[in-house]
Short mmCIF file of C-alpha atoms in Angstrom, two decimals:
data_model
loop_
_atom_site.label_atom_id
_atom_site.label_comp_id
_atom_site.label_asym_id
_atom_site.label_seq_id
_atom_site.Cartn_x
_atom_site.Cartn_y
_atom_site.Cartn_z
CA MET A 1 175.52 178.07 -64.73
CA ARG A 2 178.57 177.75 -62.47
CA GLY A 3 180.58 176.27 -65.34
CA HIS A 4 179.70 179.24 -67.57
CA ALA A 5 180.65 181.64 -64.76
CA ARG A 6 184.00 179.91 -64.27
CA ARG A 7 184.70 179.98 -68.01
CA GLY A 8 183.79 183.67 -68.07
CA VAL A 9 186.20 184.39 -65.21
CA ALA A 10 188.91 182.35 -66.92
CA ARG A 11 188.42 184.27 -70.17
CA ARG A 12 188.67 187.60 -68.32
CA VAL A 13 191.84 186.47 -66.55
CA LEU A 14 193.39 185.28 -69.82
CA GLY A 15 192.35 188.53 -71.45
CA ALA A 16 194.05 190.51 -68.70
CA LEU A 17 197.23 188.42 -69.03
CA ARG A 18 197.33 188.51 -72.82
CA VAL A 19 200.14 190.69 -74.13
CA SER A 20 199.47 192.62 -77.32
CA ARG A 21 202.02 193.15 -80.09
CA PHE A 22 202.27 196.83 -79.23
CA GLU A 23 203.11 195.96 -75.65
CA VAL A 24 205.70 193.47 -76.86
CA LYS A 25 207.30 196.13 -79.07
CA ILE A 26 207.55 198.62 -76.22
CA ALA A 27 208.88 195.93 -73.88
CA VAL A 28 211.49 194.86 -76.45
CA ALA A 29 212.52 198.47 -76.93
CA LEU A 30 212.99 198.89 -73.17
CA VAL A 31 214.88 195.61 -72.90
CA VAL A 32 217.21 196.57 -75.74
CA ALA A 33 217.78 200.01 -74.28
CA ALA A 34 218.40 198.56 -70.82
CA THR A 35 220.59 195.62 -71.81
CA LEU A 36 222.84 197.03 -74.51
CA PRO A 37 225.08 198.68 -71.87
CA LEU A 38 224.99 195.44 -69.88
CA PHE A 39 226.22 193.46 -72.88
CA ALA A 40 229.18 195.79 -73.05
CA ALA A 41 229.62 195.37 -69.30
CA LEU A 42 229.52 191.59 -69.78
CA VAL A 43 232.37 191.70 -72.28
CA LEU A 44 234.26 194.12 -70.06
CA ALA A 45 233.72 191.84 -67.05
CA GLY A 46 235.37 188.96 -68.89
CA ARG A 47 238.34 191.10 -69.79
CA VAL A 48 238.66 192.53 -66.29
CA ALA A 49 238.49 189.06 -64.78
CA GLU A 50 241.17 187.86 -67.17
CA GLU A 51 243.41 190.84 -66.42
CA ASN A 52 242.90 190.49 -62.67
CA LEU A 53 243.69 186.81 -62.82
CA SER A 54 246.71 187.49 -64.99
CA LEU A 55 247.89 190.17 -62.58
CA GLY A 56 247.27 188.03 -59.51
CA LEU A 57 248.86 184.96 -61.13
CA ASP A 58 251.91 186.64 -62.59
CA PRO A 59 254.54 183.92 -63.34
CA ARG A 60 257.14 185.72 -61.23
CA ALA A 61 254.75 185.87 -58.26
CA VAL A 62 253.92 182.21 -58.72
CA ASP A 63 257.60 181.28 -58.85
CA ARG A 64 258.31 183.27 -55.71
CA LEU A 65 255.44 181.68 -53.86
CA GLU A 66 256.54 178.22 -54.93
CA SER A 67 260.13 178.92 -53.86
CA ILE A 68 259.17 179.96 -50.30
CA PRO A 69 258.91 176.38 -48.92
CA SER A 70 262.34 175.53 -50.33
CA LEU A 71 263.75 178.72 -48.81
CA TYR A 72 262.39 177.70 -45.44
CA GLY A 73 263.87 174.24 -45.99
CA ASP A 74 267.27 175.76 -46.71
CA LEU A 75 266.92 177.87 -43.57
CA PHE A 76 266.11 174.83 -41.45
CA GLN A 77 268.99 172.90 -43.01
CA ALA A 78 271.37 175.73 -42.25
CA ARG A 79 270.09 175.87 -38.70
CA LYS A 80 270.61 172.12 -38.28
CA GLN A 81 274.16 172.41 -39.56
CA LEU A 82 274.78 175.32 -37.19
CA TYR A 83 273.33 173.42 -34.26
CA ALA A 84 275.39 170.32 -35.15
CA GLU A 85 278.57 172.41 -35.25
CA GLN A 86 277.67 174.02 -31.92
CA ALA A 87 277.00 170.57 -30.44
CA ARG A 88 280.41 169.34 -31.61
CA ALA A 89 282.01 172.44 -30.07
CA VAL A 90 280.35 171.56 -26.76
CA ALA A 91 281.52 167.93 -27.11
CA ARG A 92 285.11 168.96 -27.71
CA GLY A 93 285.16 170.85 -24.44
CA LEU A 94 283.83 168.03 -22.27
CA PRO A 95 286.01 167.46 -19.13
CA ARG A 96 287.88 164.19 -18.52
CA ARG A 97 286.10 163.55 -15.25
CA PRO A 98 282.31 163.15 -15.38
CA ALA A 99 282.00 164.82 -11.98
CA GLN A 100 282.86 168.14 -13.59
CA GLY A 101 280.36 167.55 -16.42
CA ALA A 102 277.31 169.21 -14.85
CA ALA A 103 279.10 172.49 -14.28
CA TYR A 104 280.53 172.39 -17.78
CA LEU A 105 277.19 171.70 -19.38
CA ALA A 106 275.51 174.52 -17.40
CA GLY A 107 278.14 176.91 -18.65
CA ALA A 108 277.65 175.62 -22.21
CA LEU A 109 273.92 176.46 -21.97
CA GLU A 110 274.80 180.02 -21.11
CA ARG A 111 277.44 180.32 -23.84
CA THR A 112 275.54 178.68 -26.70
CA PRO A 113 272.58 180.59 -28.20
CA ARG A 114 269.24 178.73 -28.43
CA LEU A 115 270.64 175.69 -26.56
CA ARG A 116 267.89 174.58 -24.21
CA ARG A 117 268.98 171.17 -22.95
CA VAL A 118 272.09 169.02 -23.09
CA ALA A 119 272.85 165.46 -21.81
CA TRP A 120 276.17 163.45 -21.65
CA TYR A 121 275.69 159.70 -22.01
CA ALA A 122 278.24 156.94 -21.32
CA ALA A 123 278.83 154.05 -23.66
CA ASP A 124 276.45 151.88 -21.66
CA GLY A 125 273.70 154.53 -21.86
CA ARG A 126 274.10 156.00 -18.43
CA ILE A 127 273.67 159.75 -18.04
CA LEU A 128 276.94 161.11 -16.86
CA ALA A 129 275.78 164.74 -16.68
CA GLU A 130 272.94 166.95 -17.92
CA ALA A 131 271.73 170.52 -17.81
CA GLU A 132 268.61 172.40 -18.89
CA ALA A 133 267.95 176.10 -19.42
CA LYS A 134 265.53 177.76 -17.07
CA GLY A 135 262.87 180.32 -18.10
CA GLU A 136 261.28 181.15 -21.44
CA SER A 137 263.10 181.16 -24.72
CA PRO A 138 264.01 184.67 -25.87
CA GLY A 139 262.29 184.02 -29.22
CA GLY A 140 258.94 183.15 -27.64
CA GLU A 141 257.27 179.85 -28.42
CA TRP A 142 259.73 177.29 -29.76
CA ARG A 143 260.11 173.78 -31.05
CA GLU A 144 262.88 171.26 -30.41
CA ALA A 145 265.75 170.80 -32.85
CA PRO A 146 267.91 167.85 -31.59
CA ALA A 147 271.60 167.47 -32.42
CA ARG A 148 273.60 164.32 -31.47
CA VAL A 149 277.40 163.95 -31.32
CA SER A 150 279.15 160.56 -30.93
CA LEU A 151 282.09 160.56 -28.52
CA PRO A 152 285.35 158.60 -29.01
CA ASP A 153 284.77 156.39 -25.94
CA GLY A 154 281.47 155.18 -27.35
CA GLY A 155 279.36 157.65 -25.44
CA ARG A 156 277.27 160.44 -26.91
CA LEU A 157 276.24 164.04 -26.36
CA GLU A 158 272.61 165.00 -27.08
CA CYS A 159 271.74 168.66 -27.42
CA VAL A 160 268.31 170.19 -27.87
CA PHE A 161 268.20 173.58 -29.57
CA ALA A 162 265.20 175.91 -29.86
CA ILE A 163 263.73 176.93 -33.24
CA GLU A 164 261.09 179.68 -33.18
CA ALA A 165 257.62 178.21 -33.74
CA ARG A 166 256.67 181.10 -36.07
CA PHE A 167 259.03 179.68 -38.67
CA PHE A 168 256.96 176.49 -38.79
CA ALA A 169 253.70 178.50 -38.98
CA GLU A 170 255.07 180.67 -41.75
CA LEU A 171 256.30 177.60 -43.55
CA GLY A 172 252.86 175.98 -43.34
CA GLU A 173 251.14 179.16 -44.48
CA ALA A 174 253.59 179.54 -47.35
CA ARG A 175 252.93 175.98 -48.44
CA THR A 176 249.15 176.55 -48.23
CA VAL A 177 249.38 179.78 -50.27
CA ALA A 178 251.59 178.09 -52.85
CA GLU A 179 249.14 175.21 -53.19
CA LEU A 180 246.22 177.70 -53.43
CA VAL A 181 247.97 179.72 -56.11
CA GLN A 182 248.72 176.57 -58.03
CA GLY A 183 245.04 175.59 -57.76
CA VAL A 184 243.87 179.04 -58.85
CA ASP A 185 246.20 178.95 -61.81
CA ALA A 186 244.74 175.62 -62.78
CA LEU A 187 241.19 177.02 -62.38
CA ARG A 188 241.86 180.24 -64.29
CA ALA A 189 239.34 179.42 -67.06
CA GLU A 190 236.72 178.28 -64.56
CA ILE A 191 237.07 181.50 -62.57
CA ARG A 192 236.66 183.56 -65.72
CA ARG A 193 233.56 181.56 -66.64
CA SER A 194 232.14 182.14 -63.16
CA TYR A 195 232.61 185.90 -63.58
CA VAL A 196 230.85 185.80 -66.94
CA ARG A 197 228.02 183.62 -65.58
CA ALA A 198 227.46 186.02 -62.69
CA PHE A 199 227.22 189.00 -65.03
CA ALA A 200 225.03 186.99 -67.43
CA LEU A 201 222.59 186.21 -64.62
CA LEU A 202 222.55 189.89 -63.72
CA LEU A 203 221.88 190.70 -67.37
CA VAL A 204 218.99 188.24 -67.60
CA ALA A 205 217.46 189.46 -64.35
CA TRP A 206 217.70 193.08 -65.43
CA ALA A 207 216.23 192.24 -68.85
CA ALA A 208 213.28 190.48 -67.17
CA ILE A 209 212.71 193.47 -64.89
CA ALA A 210 212.92 195.84 -67.87
CA ALA A 211 210.47 193.68 -69.84
CA ALA A 212 207.99 193.60 -66.94
CA LEU A 213 208.26 197.36 -66.47
CA GLY A 214 207.90 197.85 -70.22
CA ILE A 215 204.73 195.78 -70.34
CA LEU A 216 203.27 197.58 -67.31
CA ILE A 217 204.09 200.98 -68.79
CA ALA A 218 202.90 199.98 -72.24
CA ARG A 219 199.64 198.50 -70.95
CA ARG A 220 198.41 201.93 -69.84
CA THR A 221 198.85 203.12 -73.42
CA THR A 222 197.79 199.94 -75.22
CA ARG A 223 194.51 199.80 -73.30
CA ARG A 224 193.60 203.21 -74.62
CA VAL A 225 194.82 202.28 -78.11
CA THR A 226 192.78 199.07 -77.95
CA ALA A 227 189.74 201.09 -76.87
CA LEU A 228 190.30 203.35 -79.89
CA VAL A 229 190.55 200.33 -82.19
CA ASP A 230 187.34 198.85 -80.79
CA ALA A 231 185.59 202.22 -81.08
CA THR A 232 186.77 202.55 -84.69
CA ARG A 233 185.34 199.12 -85.49
CA ARG A 234 182.03 200.05 -83.88
CA LEU A 235 182.04 203.30 -85.83
CA ALA A 236 182.70 201.38 -89.05
CA SER A 237 179.73 199.13 -88.26
CA GLY A 238 177.48 202.21 -88.00
CA ASP A 239 177.47 202.95 -84.26
CA LEU A 240 177.68 206.75 -84.18
CA ALA A 241 177.06 206.91 -80.44
CA VAL A 242 180.47 205.44 -79.60
CA GLN A 243 182.84 207.57 -77.51
CA VAL A 244 186.29 206.91 -76.05
CA ASP A 245 187.34 208.02 -72.58
CA PRO A 246 190.53 210.08 -73.10
CA GLY A 247 191.48 209.74 -69.44
CA ARG A 248 193.35 212.30 -67.41
CA SER A 249 196.58 212.05 -69.35
CA GLY A 250 197.58 214.83 -71.68
CA ASP A 251 199.66 212.72 -74.04
CA GLU A 252 199.19 212.10 -77.76
CA VAL A 253 196.90 209.09 -77.20
CA ALA A 254 194.55 211.24 -75.12
CA GLY A 255 194.63 213.88 -77.85
CA LEU A 256 193.84 211.19 -80.40
CA ALA A 257 190.90 210.00 -78.29
CA ARG A 258 189.53 213.54 -78.01
CA ALA A 259 189.98 214.07 -81.75
CA PHE A 260 188.18 210.75 -82.38
CA ASN A 261 185.29 211.78 -80.14
CA ALA A 262 185.06 215.14 -81.90
CA MET A 263 185.13 213.42 -85.28
CA VAL A 264 182.35 211.01 -84.24
CA ARG A 265 180.24 213.89 -82.97
CA GLU A 266 180.76 215.78 -86.22
CA VAL A 267 179.89 212.71 -88.26
CA ARG A 268 176.81 212.10 -86.12
CA ASP A 269 175.75 215.74 -86.36
CA SER A 270 176.34 215.73 -90.11
CA ARG A 271 174.34 212.54 -90.49
CA ASP A 272 171.51 213.88 -88.33
CA ARG A 273 171.59 217.12 -90.29
CA ILE A 274 171.46 215.32 -93.61
CA VAL A 275 168.73 212.94 -92.43
CA TYR A 276 166.67 215.81 -91.07
CA LEU A 277 167.07 217.88 -94.24
CA GLU A 278 166.11 214.88 -96.34
CA LYS A 279 163.08 214.33 -94.12
CA ILE A 280 162.14 218.00 -94.40
CA SER A 281 162.53 217.83 -98.18
CA GLY A 282 160.13 214.90 -98.28
CA TRP A 283 157.65 216.73 -96.03
CA GLN A 284 157.99 219.82 -98.20
CA GLU A 285 156.93 217.79 -101.18
CA VAL A 286 153.99 216.45 -99.19
CA ALA A 287 153.11 220.01 -98.12
CA ARG A 288 153.29 221.23 -101.71
CA ARG A 289 150.91 218.51 -102.87
CA LEU A 290 148.58 219.05 -99.91
CA ALA A 291 148.49 222.77 -100.60
CA HIS A 292 147.72 222.08 -104.25
CA GLU A 293 145.04 219.51 -103.49
CA ILE A 294 143.38 221.66 -100.80
CA LYS A 295 143.60 224.91 -102.73
CA ASN A 296 141.96 223.62 -105.91
CA PRO A 297 138.49 222.83 -104.47
CA LEU A 298 138.35 225.78 -102.07
CA THR A 299 137.51 228.43 -104.68
CA PRO A 300 134.68 226.40 -106.32
CA ILE A 301 133.21 225.61 -102.90
CA GLN A 302 133.33 229.25 -101.87
CA LEU A 303 131.82 230.43 -105.17
CA ALA A 304 129.11 227.78 -105.08
CA PHE A 305 127.99 228.75 -101.61
CA GLN A 306 128.08 232.45 -102.45
CA GLN A 307 125.80 231.75 -105.44
CA LEU A 308 123.48 229.77 -103.21
CA GLU A 309 123.21 232.67 -100.77
CA ALA A 310 122.64 235.19 -103.56
CA ARG A 311 119.92 233.05 -105.12
CA TRP A 312 118.18 232.68 -101.77
CA ARG A 313 118.16 236.41 -101.21
CA GLU A 314 116.59 236.97 -104.67
CA ALA A 315 113.90 234.29 -104.36
CA PRO A 316 110.35 235.49 -103.38
CA GLY A 317 108.54 234.08 -100.39
CA GLN A 318 111.60 233.33 -98.37
CA ASP A 319 111.42 230.85 -95.50
CA ALA A 320 112.76 232.66 -92.42
CA ALA A 321 113.85 229.46 -90.66
CA PHE A 322 115.67 228.22 -93.74
CA GLY A 323 117.24 231.63 -94.20
CA LYS A 324 118.65 231.55 -90.66
CA LEU A 325 119.96 228.03 -91.20
CA LEU A 326 121.58 229.10 -94.45
CA ALA A 327 123.20 232.14 -92.80
CA ASP A 328 124.63 230.01 -89.96
CA ALA A 329 125.93 227.44 -92.42
CA GLY A 330 127.48 230.20 -94.54
CA GLU A 331 129.37 231.58 -91.55
CA ILE A 332 130.71 228.10 -90.69
CA VAL A 333 131.73 227.46 -94.30
CA ARG A 334 133.52 230.79 -94.57
CA ASP A 335 135.41 230.20 -91.28
CA GLU A 336 136.49 226.73 -92.34
CA ILE A 337 137.46 227.95 -95.80
CA ALA A 338 139.58 230.67 -94.12
CA THR A 339 141.21 228.02 -91.94
CA LEU A 340 141.94 225.86 -94.97
CA GLN A 341 143.31 228.86 -96.83
CA ARG A 342 145.61 229.61 -93.90
CA LEU A 343 146.74 226.00 -93.94
CA VAL A 344 147.35 226.25 -97.67
CA GLN A 345 149.44 229.36 -97.10
CA GLU A 346 151.48 227.66 -94.38
CA PHE A 347 151.95 224.53 -96.48
CA SER A 348 152.95 226.63 -99.46
CA GLY A 349 155.34 228.69 -97.35
CA PHE A 350 156.88 225.51 -95.93
CA ALA A 351 157.15 223.93 -99.37
CA LYS A 352 158.77 227.02 -100.87
CA LEU A 353 161.40 227.82 -98.25
CA PRO A 354 164.11 229.77 -100.08
CA GLU A 355 167.75 228.78 -100.06
CA VAL A 356 169.95 230.47 -97.50
CA LYS A 357 171.94 233.44 -98.82
CA ALA A 358 174.28 234.11 -95.95
CA GLU A 359 176.03 237.44 -95.50
CA PRO A 360 178.57 238.56 -92.88
CA ALA A 361 176.91 239.95 -89.76
CA ASP A 362 177.45 240.38 -86.06
CA LEU A 363 175.02 238.20 -84.13
CA GLY A 364 174.62 240.69 -81.27
CA GLU A 365 173.86 243.57 -83.62
CA PHE A 366 171.41 241.37 -85.54
CA VAL A 367 169.48 240.59 -82.31
CA ASP A 368 169.35 244.29 -81.41
CA GLU A 369 168.03 245.10 -84.89
CA PHE A 370 165.39 242.36 -84.69
CA VAL A 371 164.01 243.64 -81.37
CA ARG A 372 164.08 247.24 -82.61
CA THR A 373 162.22 246.43 -85.85
CA SER A 374 159.67 244.02 -84.30
CA PRO A 375 157.25 246.19 -82.30
CA GLN A 376 154.66 243.41 -82.21
CA ILE A 377 157.03 241.37 -80.04
CA ALA A 378 157.58 244.26 -77.62
CA GLU A 379 153.81 244.81 -77.37
CA SER A 380 153.19 241.27 -76.15
CA ALA A 381 156.29 240.52 -74.09
CA GLU A 382 159.05 241.93 -71.95
CA VAL A 383 162.30 241.36 -73.85
CA ALA A 384 165.71 241.28 -72.12
CA ILE A 385 168.97 241.02 -74.07
CA VAL A 386 172.26 239.76 -72.59
CA LYS A 387 175.31 239.87 -74.83
CA ALA A 388 178.83 238.66 -74.32
CA ALA A 389 181.67 241.14 -74.54
CA GLY A 390 183.26 241.32 -77.95
CA ALA A 391 181.97 240.66 -81.42
CA CYS A 392 180.25 237.46 -82.61
CA PRO A 393 180.87 237.45 -86.37
CA VAL A 394 178.67 234.99 -88.25
CA ALA A 395 177.34 234.47 -91.74
CA LEU A 396 173.52 234.50 -91.89
CA ASP A 397 170.54 235.20 -94.08
CA ARG A 398 168.86 238.10 -92.29
CA ALA A 399 165.36 237.44 -93.63
CA LEU A 400 165.36 233.76 -92.77
CA MET A 401 167.00 234.26 -89.38
CA ARG A 402 164.40 236.94 -88.56
CA ARG A 403 161.80 234.32 -89.32
CA VAL A 404 163.54 231.96 -86.86
CA LEU A 405 163.57 234.55 -84.08
CA ALA A 406 160.00 235.63 -84.78
CA ASN A 407 158.74 232.05 -84.61
CA LEU A 408 160.56 231.31 -81.33
CA CYS A 409 159.37 234.56 -79.76
CA LEU A 410 155.76 233.97 -80.83
CA ASN A 411 155.92 230.46 -79.35
CA ALA A 412 157.19 231.98 -76.08
CA ILE A 413 154.33 234.50 -76.08
CA GLU A 414 151.72 231.80 -76.71
CA ALA A 415 153.22 229.53 -74.04
CA SER A 416 153.03 232.32 -71.42
CA ARG A 417 149.38 233.27 -72.01
CA PRO A 418 147.32 234.58 -70.36
CA ALA A 419 150.23 236.20 -68.50
CA ARG A 420 152.54 238.66 -70.22
CA ALA A 421 155.56 236.84 -71.61
CA HIS A 422 159.13 237.44 -70.47
CA ILE A 423 161.62 236.63 -73.21
CA HIS A 424 165.36 236.42 -72.60
CA LEU A 425 167.61 236.75 -75.62
CA GLY A 426 171.27 235.82 -75.03
CA VAL A 427 174.27 236.16 -77.33
CA ALA A 428 177.55 234.48 -76.43
CA ARG A 429 180.45 232.75 -78.06
CA THR A 430 182.57 229.68 -77.49
CA ARG A 431 185.88 228.82 -79.08
CA ASP A 432 184.42 228.26 -82.55
CA ARG A 433 180.69 228.93 -82.17
CA ALA A 434 178.31 231.83 -81.66
CA VAL A 435 175.36 230.91 -79.43
CA LEU A 436 171.94 232.60 -79.61
CA THR A 437 169.59 231.66 -76.78
CA VAL A 438 165.82 232.31 -76.73
CA ALA A 439 164.28 231.52 -73.34
CA ASP A 440 160.96 232.24 -71.66
CA GLU A 441 159.43 231.86 -68.22
CA GLY A 442 156.46 229.75 -69.32
CA PRO A 443 155.62 226.13 -68.45
CA GLY A 444 158.55 224.77 -70.42
CA ILE A 445 158.75 221.73 -72.68
CA HIS A 446 158.17 218.27 -71.29
CA ARG A 447 161.15 215.93 -71.59
CA ASP A 448 159.10 213.30 -73.40
CA VAL A 449 158.43 215.55 -76.39
CA ARG A 450 161.72 217.44 -76.70
CA ASP A 451 163.08 215.05 -79.29
CA ARG A 452 159.90 215.39 -81.41
CA ILE A 453 159.11 219.08 -81.33
CA PHE A 454 161.18 219.72 -84.47
CA ASP A 455 159.36 217.02 -86.47
CA PRO A 456 157.02 218.40 -89.14
CA TYR A 457 153.31 218.38 -88.23
CA PHE A 458 154.02 217.60 -84.58
CA THR A 459 152.44 220.12 -82.22
CA THR A 460 151.36 220.29 -78.60
CA LYS A 461 149.00 223.22 -79.20
CA GLY A 462 145.30 222.88 -79.83
CA SER A 463 145.65 224.69 -83.14
CA GLY A 464 148.52 224.90 -85.55
CA THR A 465 150.17 222.83 -88.20
CA GLY A 466 153.35 221.87 -86.36
CA LEU A 467 155.51 223.38 -89.11
CA GLY A 468 156.95 226.37 -87.26
CA LEU A 469 159.79 224.63 -85.38
CA ALA A 470 160.48 222.36 -88.35
CA ILE A 471 161.03 225.48 -90.47
CA VAL A 472 163.22 226.95 -87.70
CA LYS A 473 165.45 223.87 -87.54
CA LYS A 474 165.80 223.63 -91.29
CA ILE A 475 166.91 227.25 -91.53
CA VAL A 476 169.41 226.78 -88.72
CA LEU A 477 170.81 223.61 -90.29
CA GLN A 478 171.13 225.35 -93.65
CA HIS A 479 173.27 227.95 -91.86
CA GLY A 480 175.61 225.13 -90.78
CA GLY A 481 174.42 225.40 -87.18
CA ASP A 482 172.37 223.42 -84.73
CA ILE A 483 169.45 224.05 -82.39
CA GLN A 484 168.70 222.37 -79.08
CA ALA A 485 165.65 222.63 -76.83
CA GLY A 486 166.03 222.54 -73.07
CA GLU A 487 165.02 224.05 -69.76
CA ARG A 488 165.75 227.58 -68.62
CA PRO A 489 167.30 227.81 -65.15
CA GLY A 490 164.50 229.01 -62.92
CA GLY A 491 161.75 227.54 -65.12
CA GLY A 492 160.61 227.86 -68.71
CA ALA A 493 161.75 226.70 -72.11
CA SER A 494 165.08 227.51 -73.74
CA PHE A 495 166.22 227.19 -77.34
CA ALA A 496 169.97 227.43 -78.03
CA ILE A 497 171.06 228.12 -81.60
CA ALA A 498 174.76 227.49 -82.29
CA LEU A 499 176.20 229.02 -85.45
CA PRO A 500 179.79 228.70 -86.69
CA LEU A 501 181.92 231.78 -86.21
CA ALA A 502 182.77 233.41 -89.51
CA ALA A 503 186.08 234.92 -88.34
CA PRO A 504 187.17 233.75 -84.88
CA GLU A 505 189.21 236.33 -83.03
CA ALA A 506 192.78 235.32 -82.23
CA GLY A 507 193.77 235.38 -78.59
CA SER A 508 190.23 235.19 -77.28
CA ASP A 509 190.39 233.98 -73.70
CA ARG A 510 186.70 233.58 -73.01
CA GLY A 511 185.83 230.11 -71.82
CA GLU A 512 182.89 228.08 -72.96
CA GLY A 513 181.44 227.92 -69.48
CA ALA A 514 181.41 231.70 -69.03
CA ALA A 515 179.91 232.20 -72.47
CA ALA A 516 177.19 229.67 -71.86
CA GLY A 517 176.42 231.23 -68.50
CA GLU A 518 175.92 234.67 -70.05
CA ALA A 519 173.80 233.16 -72.78
CA HIS A 520 171.29 231.89 -70.21
CA ALA A 521 171.28 235.01 -68.05
#
């Protein structure tokens, strides 16, 4: 049992995850619509990357960047030559006596720009005199640039000049930038590919998002379309009770579902109408034969008994006891013959129902005319008429529809006995139907027999043939309408006859609910 349950759950999960072809089509459409601009952006990204790289790696810019280190080298070389010349100038002015060297060197520090330290060495390496500048260099942080001059006596003069440290930093940065530019130029194709890959990943991600959104959006529609397909298959297999929930949406699929439901109802009603009329036709044939078979022996039986009574009255020496027995039997025979004759008349009338010859009429006016020309109804019941505003044009056979109303009213009168009947006649209209309601305040119709009361020969009364409501329904169906039995609000039975409108009025704004409410008033 657990294995079956797990398989059932797995099938439901797979069913929920399954993507239909319609969903795939909608998802593909959304993906195409969403990604076409991105494809153009992908191509544009490649071109922009190429142009940016070409602009950033212009050959002239590359040459200039590569020439910066050599320019700094030339600058340093020029500085070294300048410092060497300045050192020689200091050496040429050295005094003959070493004792005067310290003062001379101190003066040379003041006279010579960027000279920070100077030392006079003898041939044996002894320091004869030296001097060093005090305080910070005017150029800020500095680095040493030595310059050495050999003296004629074998000694030497060593000078230390200051070179601004920023030159070294700028030189290092220039070399780094030049190397970076050279590397970028070498990786030009790789950079372009990285741009394209980044945009391609964005394209794929956006396409996946668009596909997921497309499937989610499409699933709301495809579920309803799938329900319509399943309902159509059930309808094709003969299930006329199938209906599709149109949902709350007002789109075309919902309209299609409502149209499908209306079509199924019309097919079901048409089938029920045809089946009922065929059934009635068969019962009419049975009624015709029954009427013929019952009628034939009635007259001979009646004549034979009348002859028997006449012969008894003429015979001498009558037996009083036998005479009373014969009189009682004669009364019973005549009552039963009358009952059979009434049955024969009802069977014959049912078997010979005329075809409907519909003529244009207003349903409200027809009801007024019926009540006015049927005094027997007014004698036995209180009749109230409620009509909707406006005309209710229909096509009906007046004689047959009078028979329908008379039968329903007589049933209401019989159901209300011994009390006086109260009959409510309502006339209303819906969008495409005129509704005639006949209701009473009697005991009503039990739910268990509502579906059978229109069957021929079915009756809940102690007497009767059960043909009255069958005749009523056949007449209504032949008018292209329908009749339903139900309960009257407040108690009692209600029969609603719906007939197609012959000429619906344009611009009518009366709702079905209001019309139905007035019909039951």
